XYZ file of C-alpha atoms in Angstrom:
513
model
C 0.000 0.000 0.000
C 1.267 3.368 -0.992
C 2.927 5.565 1.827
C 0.610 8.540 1.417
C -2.751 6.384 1.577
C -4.832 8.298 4.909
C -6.793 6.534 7.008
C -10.843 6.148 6.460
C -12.921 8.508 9.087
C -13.892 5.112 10.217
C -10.543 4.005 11.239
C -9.624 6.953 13.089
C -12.698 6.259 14.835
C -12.010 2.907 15.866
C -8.357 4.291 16.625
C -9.631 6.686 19.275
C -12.565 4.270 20.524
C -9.849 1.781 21.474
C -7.192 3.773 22.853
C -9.802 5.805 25.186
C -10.960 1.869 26.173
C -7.496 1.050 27.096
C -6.853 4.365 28.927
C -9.324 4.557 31.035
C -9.765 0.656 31.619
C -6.111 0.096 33.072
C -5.767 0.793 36.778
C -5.145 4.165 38.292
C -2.063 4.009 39.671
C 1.173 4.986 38.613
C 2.134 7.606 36.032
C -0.369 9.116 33.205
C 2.182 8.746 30.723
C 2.982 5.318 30.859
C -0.489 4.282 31.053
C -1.280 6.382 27.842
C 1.682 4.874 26.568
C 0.751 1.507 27.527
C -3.150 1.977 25.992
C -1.387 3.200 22.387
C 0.818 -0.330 22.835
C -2.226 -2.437 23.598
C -4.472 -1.118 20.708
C -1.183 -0.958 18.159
C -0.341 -4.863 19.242
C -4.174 -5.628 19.303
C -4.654 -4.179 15.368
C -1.350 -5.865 14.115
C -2.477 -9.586 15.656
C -6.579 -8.506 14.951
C -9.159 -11.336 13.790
C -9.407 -10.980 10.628
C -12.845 -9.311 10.002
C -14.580 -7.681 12.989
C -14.348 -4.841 15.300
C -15.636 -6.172 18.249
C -12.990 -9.059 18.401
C -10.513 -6.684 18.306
C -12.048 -4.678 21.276
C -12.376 -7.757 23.260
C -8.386 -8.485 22.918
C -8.101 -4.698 24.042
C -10.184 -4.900 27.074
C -8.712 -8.047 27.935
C -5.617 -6.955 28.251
C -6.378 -3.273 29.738
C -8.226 -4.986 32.210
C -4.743 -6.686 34.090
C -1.993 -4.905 32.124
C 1.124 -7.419 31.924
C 4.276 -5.663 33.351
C 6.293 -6.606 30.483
C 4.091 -4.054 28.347
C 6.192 -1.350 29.860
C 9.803 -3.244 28.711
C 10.590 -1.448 25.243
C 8.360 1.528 26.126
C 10.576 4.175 24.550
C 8.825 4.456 21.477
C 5.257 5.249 22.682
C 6.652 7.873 25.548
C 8.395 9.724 23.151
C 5.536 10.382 21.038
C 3.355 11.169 24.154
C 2.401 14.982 24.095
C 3.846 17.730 26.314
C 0.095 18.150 28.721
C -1.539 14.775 29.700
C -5.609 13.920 30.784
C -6.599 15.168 34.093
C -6.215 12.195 36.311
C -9.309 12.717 38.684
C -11.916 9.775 36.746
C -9.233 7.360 36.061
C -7.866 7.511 40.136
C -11.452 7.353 40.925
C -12.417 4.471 38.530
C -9.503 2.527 40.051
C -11.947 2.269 43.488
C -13.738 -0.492 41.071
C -12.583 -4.054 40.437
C -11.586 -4.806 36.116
C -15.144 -5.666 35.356
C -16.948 -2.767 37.021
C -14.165 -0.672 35.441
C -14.764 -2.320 31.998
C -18.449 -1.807 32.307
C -18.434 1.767 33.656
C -16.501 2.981 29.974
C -18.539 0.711 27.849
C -21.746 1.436 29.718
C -21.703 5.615 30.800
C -18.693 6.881 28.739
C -19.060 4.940 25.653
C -22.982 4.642 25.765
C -23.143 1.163 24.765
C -26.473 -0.868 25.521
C -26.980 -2.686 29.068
C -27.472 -5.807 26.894
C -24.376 -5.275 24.765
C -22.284 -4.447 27.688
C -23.397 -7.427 29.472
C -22.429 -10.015 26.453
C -18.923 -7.889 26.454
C -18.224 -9.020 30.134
C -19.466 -12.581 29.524
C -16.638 -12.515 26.483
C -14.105 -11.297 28.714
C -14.646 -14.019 30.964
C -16.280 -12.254 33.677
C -18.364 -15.623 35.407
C -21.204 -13.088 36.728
C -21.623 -9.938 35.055
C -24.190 -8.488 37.478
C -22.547 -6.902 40.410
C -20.019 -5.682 37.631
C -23.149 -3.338 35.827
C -24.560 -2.793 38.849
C -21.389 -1.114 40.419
C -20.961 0.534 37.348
C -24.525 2.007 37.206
C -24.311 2.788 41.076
C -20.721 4.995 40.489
C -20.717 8.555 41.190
C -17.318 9.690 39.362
C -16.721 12.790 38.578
C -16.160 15.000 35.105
C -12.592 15.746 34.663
C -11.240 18.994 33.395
C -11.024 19.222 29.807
C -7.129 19.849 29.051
C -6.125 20.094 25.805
C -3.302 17.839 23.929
C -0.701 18.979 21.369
C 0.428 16.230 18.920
C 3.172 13.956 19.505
C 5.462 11.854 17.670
C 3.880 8.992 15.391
C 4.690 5.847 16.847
C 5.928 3.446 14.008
C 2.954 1.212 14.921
C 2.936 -3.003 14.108
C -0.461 -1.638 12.463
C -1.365 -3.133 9.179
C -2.268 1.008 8.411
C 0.398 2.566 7.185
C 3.493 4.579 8.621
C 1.571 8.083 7.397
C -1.675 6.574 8.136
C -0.328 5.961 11.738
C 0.990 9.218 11.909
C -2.953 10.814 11.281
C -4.610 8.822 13.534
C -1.745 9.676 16.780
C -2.924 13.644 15.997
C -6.288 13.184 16.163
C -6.193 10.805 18.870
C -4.124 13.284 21.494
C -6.324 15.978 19.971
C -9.514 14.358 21.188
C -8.949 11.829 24.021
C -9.425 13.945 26.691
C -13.047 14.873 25.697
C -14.194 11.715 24.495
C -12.460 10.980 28.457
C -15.409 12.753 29.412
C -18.323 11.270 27.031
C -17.811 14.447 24.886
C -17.796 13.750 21.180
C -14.642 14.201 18.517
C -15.651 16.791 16.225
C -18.097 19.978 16.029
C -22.025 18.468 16.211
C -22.400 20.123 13.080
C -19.537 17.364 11.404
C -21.333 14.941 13.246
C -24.475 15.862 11.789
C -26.276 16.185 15.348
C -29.320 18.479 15.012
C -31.282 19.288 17.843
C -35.389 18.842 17.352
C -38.253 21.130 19.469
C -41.796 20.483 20.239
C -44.217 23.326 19.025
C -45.312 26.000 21.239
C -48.962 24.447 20.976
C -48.384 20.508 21.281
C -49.025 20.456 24.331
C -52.473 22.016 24.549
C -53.715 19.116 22.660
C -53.743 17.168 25.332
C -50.680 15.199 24.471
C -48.809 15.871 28.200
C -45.636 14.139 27.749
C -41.883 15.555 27.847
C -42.137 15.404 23.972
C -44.688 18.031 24.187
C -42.737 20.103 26.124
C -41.301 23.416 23.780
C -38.612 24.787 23.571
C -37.951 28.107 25.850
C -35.462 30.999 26.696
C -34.040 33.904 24.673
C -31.478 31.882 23.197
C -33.470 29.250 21.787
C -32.400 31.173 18.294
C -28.977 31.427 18.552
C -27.863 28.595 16.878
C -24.030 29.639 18.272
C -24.937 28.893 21.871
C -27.322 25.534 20.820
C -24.316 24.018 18.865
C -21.651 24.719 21.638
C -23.888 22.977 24.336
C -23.784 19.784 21.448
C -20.026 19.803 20.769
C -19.158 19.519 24.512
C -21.817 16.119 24.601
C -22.628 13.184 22.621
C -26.377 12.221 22.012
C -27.087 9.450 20.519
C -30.066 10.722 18.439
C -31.699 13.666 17.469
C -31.880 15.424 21.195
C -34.418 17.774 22.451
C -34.144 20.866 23.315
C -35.904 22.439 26.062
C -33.847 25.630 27.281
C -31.778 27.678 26.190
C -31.597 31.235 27.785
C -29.607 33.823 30.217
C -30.038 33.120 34.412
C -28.215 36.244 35.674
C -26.439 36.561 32.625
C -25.040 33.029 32.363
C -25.633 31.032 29.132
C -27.461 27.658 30.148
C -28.713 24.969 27.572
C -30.979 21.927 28.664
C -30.912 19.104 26.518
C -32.566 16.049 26.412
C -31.790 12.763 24.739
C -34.309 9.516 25.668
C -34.144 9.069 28.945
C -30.741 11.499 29.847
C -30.738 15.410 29.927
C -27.955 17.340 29.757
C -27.089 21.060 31.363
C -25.095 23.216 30.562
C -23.687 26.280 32.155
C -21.235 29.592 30.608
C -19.601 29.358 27.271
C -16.961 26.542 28.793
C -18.662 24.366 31.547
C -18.628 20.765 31.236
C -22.130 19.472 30.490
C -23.751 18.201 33.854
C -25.418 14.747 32.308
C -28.372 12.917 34.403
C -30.692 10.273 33.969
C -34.157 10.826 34.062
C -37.682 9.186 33.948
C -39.942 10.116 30.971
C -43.085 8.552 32.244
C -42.947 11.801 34.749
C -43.525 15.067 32.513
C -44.880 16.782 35.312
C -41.741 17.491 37.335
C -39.926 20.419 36.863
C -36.023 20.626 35.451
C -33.677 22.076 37.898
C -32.069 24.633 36.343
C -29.084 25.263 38.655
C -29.431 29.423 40.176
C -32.615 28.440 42.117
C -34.837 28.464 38.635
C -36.685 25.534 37.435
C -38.127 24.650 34.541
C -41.761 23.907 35.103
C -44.197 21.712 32.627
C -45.930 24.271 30.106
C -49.130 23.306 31.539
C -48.107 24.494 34.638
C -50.034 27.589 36.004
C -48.640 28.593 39.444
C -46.052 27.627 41.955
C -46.102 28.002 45.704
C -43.500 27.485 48.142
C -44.164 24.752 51.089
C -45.764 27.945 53.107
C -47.791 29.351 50.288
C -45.020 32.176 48.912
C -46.278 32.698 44.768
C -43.378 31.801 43.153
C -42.300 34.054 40.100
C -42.842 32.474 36.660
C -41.217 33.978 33.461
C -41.121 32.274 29.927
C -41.653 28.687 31.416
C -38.657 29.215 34.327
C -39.656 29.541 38.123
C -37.791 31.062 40.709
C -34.978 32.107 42.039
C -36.301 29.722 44.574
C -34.600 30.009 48.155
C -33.525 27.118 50.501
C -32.143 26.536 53.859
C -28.489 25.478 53.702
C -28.086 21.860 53.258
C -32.029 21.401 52.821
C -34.128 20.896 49.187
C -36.632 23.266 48.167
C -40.462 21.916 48.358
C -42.707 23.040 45.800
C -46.532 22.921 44.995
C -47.477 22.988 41.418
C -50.627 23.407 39.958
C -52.360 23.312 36.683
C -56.218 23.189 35.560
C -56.578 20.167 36.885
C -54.623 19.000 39.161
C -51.731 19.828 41.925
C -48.688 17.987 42.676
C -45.637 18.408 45.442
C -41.718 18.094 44.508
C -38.853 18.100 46.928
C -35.033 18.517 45.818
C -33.961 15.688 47.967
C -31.322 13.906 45.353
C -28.961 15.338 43.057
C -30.916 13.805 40.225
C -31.975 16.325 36.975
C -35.822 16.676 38.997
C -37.034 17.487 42.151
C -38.876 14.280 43.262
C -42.895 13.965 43.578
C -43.569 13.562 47.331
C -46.845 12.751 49.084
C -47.753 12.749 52.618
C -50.622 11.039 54.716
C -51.067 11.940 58.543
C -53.184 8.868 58.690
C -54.749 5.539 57.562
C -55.793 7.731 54.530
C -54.721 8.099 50.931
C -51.674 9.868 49.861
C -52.290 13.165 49.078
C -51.274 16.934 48.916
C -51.851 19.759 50.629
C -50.616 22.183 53.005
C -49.793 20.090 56.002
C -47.975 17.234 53.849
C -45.818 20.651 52.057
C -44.708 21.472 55.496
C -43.733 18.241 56.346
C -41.734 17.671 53.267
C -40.642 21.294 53.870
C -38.727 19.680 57.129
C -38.377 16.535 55.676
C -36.185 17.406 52.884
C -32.648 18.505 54.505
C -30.322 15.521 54.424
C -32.808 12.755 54.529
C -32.715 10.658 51.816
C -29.591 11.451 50.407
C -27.513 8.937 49.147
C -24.316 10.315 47.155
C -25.164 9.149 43.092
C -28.441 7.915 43.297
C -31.466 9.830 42.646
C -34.635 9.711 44.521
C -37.999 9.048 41.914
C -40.543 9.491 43.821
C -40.580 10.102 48.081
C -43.755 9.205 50.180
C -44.643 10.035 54.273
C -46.304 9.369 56.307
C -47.070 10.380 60.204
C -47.372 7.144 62.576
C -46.966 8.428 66.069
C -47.663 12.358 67.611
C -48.120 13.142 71.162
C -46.719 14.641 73.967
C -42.809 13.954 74.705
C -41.905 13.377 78.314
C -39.935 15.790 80.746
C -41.519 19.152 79.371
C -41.179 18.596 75.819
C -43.065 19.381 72.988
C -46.836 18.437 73.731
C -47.830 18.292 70.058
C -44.995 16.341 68.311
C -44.751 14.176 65.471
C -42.788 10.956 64.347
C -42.665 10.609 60.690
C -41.613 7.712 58.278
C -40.624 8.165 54.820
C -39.668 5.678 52.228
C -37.760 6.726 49.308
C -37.662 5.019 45.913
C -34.046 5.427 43.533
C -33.833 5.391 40.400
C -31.163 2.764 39.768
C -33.558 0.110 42.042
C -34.487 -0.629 45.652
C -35.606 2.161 48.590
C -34.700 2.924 52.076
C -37.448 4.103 55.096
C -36.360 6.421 57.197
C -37.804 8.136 60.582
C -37.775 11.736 61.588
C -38.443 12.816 65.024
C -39.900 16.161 65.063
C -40.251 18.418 67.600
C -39.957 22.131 68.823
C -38.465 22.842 65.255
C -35.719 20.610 65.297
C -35.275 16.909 63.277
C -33.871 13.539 65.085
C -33.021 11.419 62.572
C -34.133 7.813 63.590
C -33.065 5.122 61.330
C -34.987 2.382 59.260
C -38.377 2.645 60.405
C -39.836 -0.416 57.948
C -41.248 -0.625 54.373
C -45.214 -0.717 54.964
C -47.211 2.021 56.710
C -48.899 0.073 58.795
C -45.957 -1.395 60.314
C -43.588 1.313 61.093
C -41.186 0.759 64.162
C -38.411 3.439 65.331
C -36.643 4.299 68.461
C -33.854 6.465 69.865
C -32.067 8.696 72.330
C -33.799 11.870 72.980
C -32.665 14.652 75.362
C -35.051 16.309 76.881
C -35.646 19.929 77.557
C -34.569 19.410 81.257
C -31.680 17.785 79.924
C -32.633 14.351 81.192
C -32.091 11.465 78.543
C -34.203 9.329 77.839
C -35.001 6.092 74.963
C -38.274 6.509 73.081
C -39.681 4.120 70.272
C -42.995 4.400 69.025
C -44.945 2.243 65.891
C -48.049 2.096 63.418
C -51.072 2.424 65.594
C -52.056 -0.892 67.013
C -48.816 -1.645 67.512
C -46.538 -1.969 70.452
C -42.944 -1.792 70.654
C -40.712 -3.716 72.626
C -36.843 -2.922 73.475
C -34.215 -4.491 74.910
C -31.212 -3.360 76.281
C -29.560 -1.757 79.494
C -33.080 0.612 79.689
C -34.549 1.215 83.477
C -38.587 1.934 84.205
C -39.504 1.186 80.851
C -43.301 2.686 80.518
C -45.460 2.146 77.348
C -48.529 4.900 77.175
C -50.186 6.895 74.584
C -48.105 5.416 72.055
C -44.647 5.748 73.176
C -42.549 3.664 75.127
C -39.963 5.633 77.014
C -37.160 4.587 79.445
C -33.710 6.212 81.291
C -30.621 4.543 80.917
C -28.049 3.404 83.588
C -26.389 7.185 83.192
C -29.551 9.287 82.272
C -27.292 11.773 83.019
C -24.605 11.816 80.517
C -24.890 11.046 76.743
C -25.955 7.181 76.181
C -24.255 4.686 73.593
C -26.022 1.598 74.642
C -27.382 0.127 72.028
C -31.147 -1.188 72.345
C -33.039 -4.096 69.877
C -36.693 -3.069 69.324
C -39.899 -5.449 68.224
C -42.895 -5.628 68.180
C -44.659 -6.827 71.295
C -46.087 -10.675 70.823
């Protein structure tokens, strides 16, 4: 083959898809440069011994090997270092990916970085030998790594690759590769959308209103929504699989920000230079609002007014609500209403939404109103939280209020709320509340009718005592070092063996027999 023959836009491609594989696959430690090194030696030795006739062989051997890097890869390294470039990838995702075994590794870049189906991904791991590929996705999907800083490369040296391309073939695909690894390091695509041929699509202003109330519907809104500058700089720094929608694009305090959506992921962006801040979200729930980052949200176009959890009108302009105000550490709580119908959402995850909450302060039906927005409204600082994981939907409800002993609060409340997450499973948690303040409690059970929670509690006199309560027509139990333990009203309630000091013994609760 002549020397001047250039690779096809489909080889460089490949090229780059490999050597990002290998990159960010290897483990975390030592040096950046030998392990970019080490990736360009795994993909060049993969493509000079490849199968003959399919891609996905060759990205097997590459994973493979990435996976549990043999030491001798780094004898006879020379060539690859000195055609490394003079700034390297910031190292903050690949030192955090190394917290997760080979296969989780494997499956995090084929599965978030690389967008490759769950499906796919799993018959990938079952290739590379991986006997159970579950925990592997699920510790990938689970993962809360962070975007690195975009740095940019220079080119290096061509590496006189054992590549079947080549020597000036080689040579093309080591610029565009240190051109572009960094962003695709982050899921951002190689090339301009417009070479990629990603257009963005909108709903009509009107959809909507024919009764079609789905995130489809929803238009597009914001002064910016025309200037196809700001659209197609918000596309360049992602990559959407399809045709993505767009549903903001405008100026909060000045600041260019872009929401995009593409199937069940949006993506927000922030200034001319931010990193797009990519989330999952659930499409079967169009009316949540998008959080919008400044205290603004974008509400559903249906939407008619927003109230605060104490009844404060909350400023709508061209579709965005707010700036919306919340207590350090604590979510905002909204009501929302249309023509027919009112819901609550809480920011209680770091998901793309707020999440629908309801409330009962009985044996009643969920519902919403301005007791449960109060709750919520105390509800939502901390609890719930879980680092990566965002909360769908939230429900609570009240199973014990009375009077607490020792001059406390004669009117307060024990509450139990069970969160759902998106990526599977929930957690119930119990809130003691009382004069104002929140003890968290611990699991209080899955079912309403069978919540159970207990703890130390101070009281106003400075005394401590244990309290538990549970669903109504249920008694708890506890044992442990407690002394006059007294059941009444609803609570039990017992001193320790140093009521007088702060207690660590640790006390089992049940139900009574």
């Amino acid at each position: 083959m002549p020397q001047d023959v250039q690779p096809t836009p489909l080889q460089e491609r490949r090229y780059r898809e490999l050597v990002r594989l290998a990159y960010l696959v290897q483990p975390g430690t030592g040096r950046r440069v030998y392990r970019l090194a080490v990736a360009r030696r795994i993909v060049d030795g993969a493509l000079a011994h490849r199968p003959r006739g399919t891609y996905a062989k060759t990205r097997t051997r590459v994973l493979r090997r990435a996976m549990d890097p043999p030491r001798r890869l780094r004898i006879g390294l020379g060539p690859w270092l000195r055609a490394l470039p003079g700034r390297l990838p910031d190292p903050t995702l690949t030192q955090v990916l190394d917290g997760l075994d080979p296969a989780a590794r494997a499956a995090y870049v084929l599965r978030r970085i690389e967008r490759t189906p769950r499906y796919a991904v799993r018959d990938q791991l079952v290739a590379l030998g991986v006997p159970d590929p579950q925990p592997a996705l699920d510790a990938a999907e689970a993962a809360d790594l962070p975007d690195p800083a975009t740095v940019e490369l220079v080119p290096g040296r061509p590496v006189r690759r054992r590549s079947p391309l080549p020597l000036a073939a080689a040579a093309l695909l080591t610029a565009a590769l240190l051109a572009a690894l960094v962003a695709t390091e982050t899921g951002g695509p190689t090339g301009s959308a417009a070479e990629r041929g990603v257009r963005v699509t909108a709903a009509a202003p009107d959809d909507w209103r024919r009764g079609d109330r789905k995130l489809d519907a929803w238009p597009a809104r914001g002064d910016l929504v025309h200037d196809q500058a700001v659209v197609d700089r918000a596309l360049a720094a992602w990559r959407p699989s399809g045709r993505p929608q767009l549903l903001y694009a405008g100026r909060l305090d000045g600041v260019p920000t872009v929401l995009l959506r593409d199937g069940d992921r949006v993506a927000r962006f922030a200034g001319t230079n931010a990193r797009p801040s990519v989330r999952p979200i659930s499409a079967a729930e169009p009316n949540s609002p998008f959080a919008l980052g400044r205290g603004r949200y974008l509400v559903a176009p249906w939407t008619t007014q927003v109230r605060t959890a104490r009844g404060t009108a909350v400023p709508v302009q061209g579709g965005v609500a707010g700036p919306v105000h919340a207590a350090a550490g604590c979510g905002a709580v909204l009501e929302l209403r249309s023509s027919d119908r009112a819901d609550a959402v809480a920011d209680l995850s770091d998901g793309a939404r707020p999440t629908p909450v309801t409330y009962r302060s009985g044996g009643g039906a969920p519902e919403v109103g301005p007791a449960g927005l109060r709750q919520w409204e105390r509800l939502a600082c901390g609890a719930g939280r879980e680092p990566g994981r965002e909360i769908t939907t939230a429900e609570a409800w009240r199973f014990w209020t009375g009077a607490l002993p020792d001059r406390g609060d004669r009117a307060a409340e024990w509450v139990c709320a069970r969160y759902r997450y998106a990526s599977g499973g929930s957690t119930a948690r119990a809130t003691l509340l009382e004069n104002g303040r929140r003890h968290a409690t611990g699991d209080c059970g899955d079912r309403s009718d069978a919540a159970l929670s207990g703890t130390w509690w101070r009281s106003p006199a400075r005394r401590w005592f244990y309290l538990a309560a549970a669903s109504p027509g249920k008694e708890p139990r506890a044992r442990g070092p407690l002394v006059g333990v007294r059941f009444e009203r609803g609570l039990l309630r017992a001193t320790g063996p140093r009521p007088r000091r702060r207690p660590h013994e640790k006390v089992v609760l049940s139900y009574a027999r």
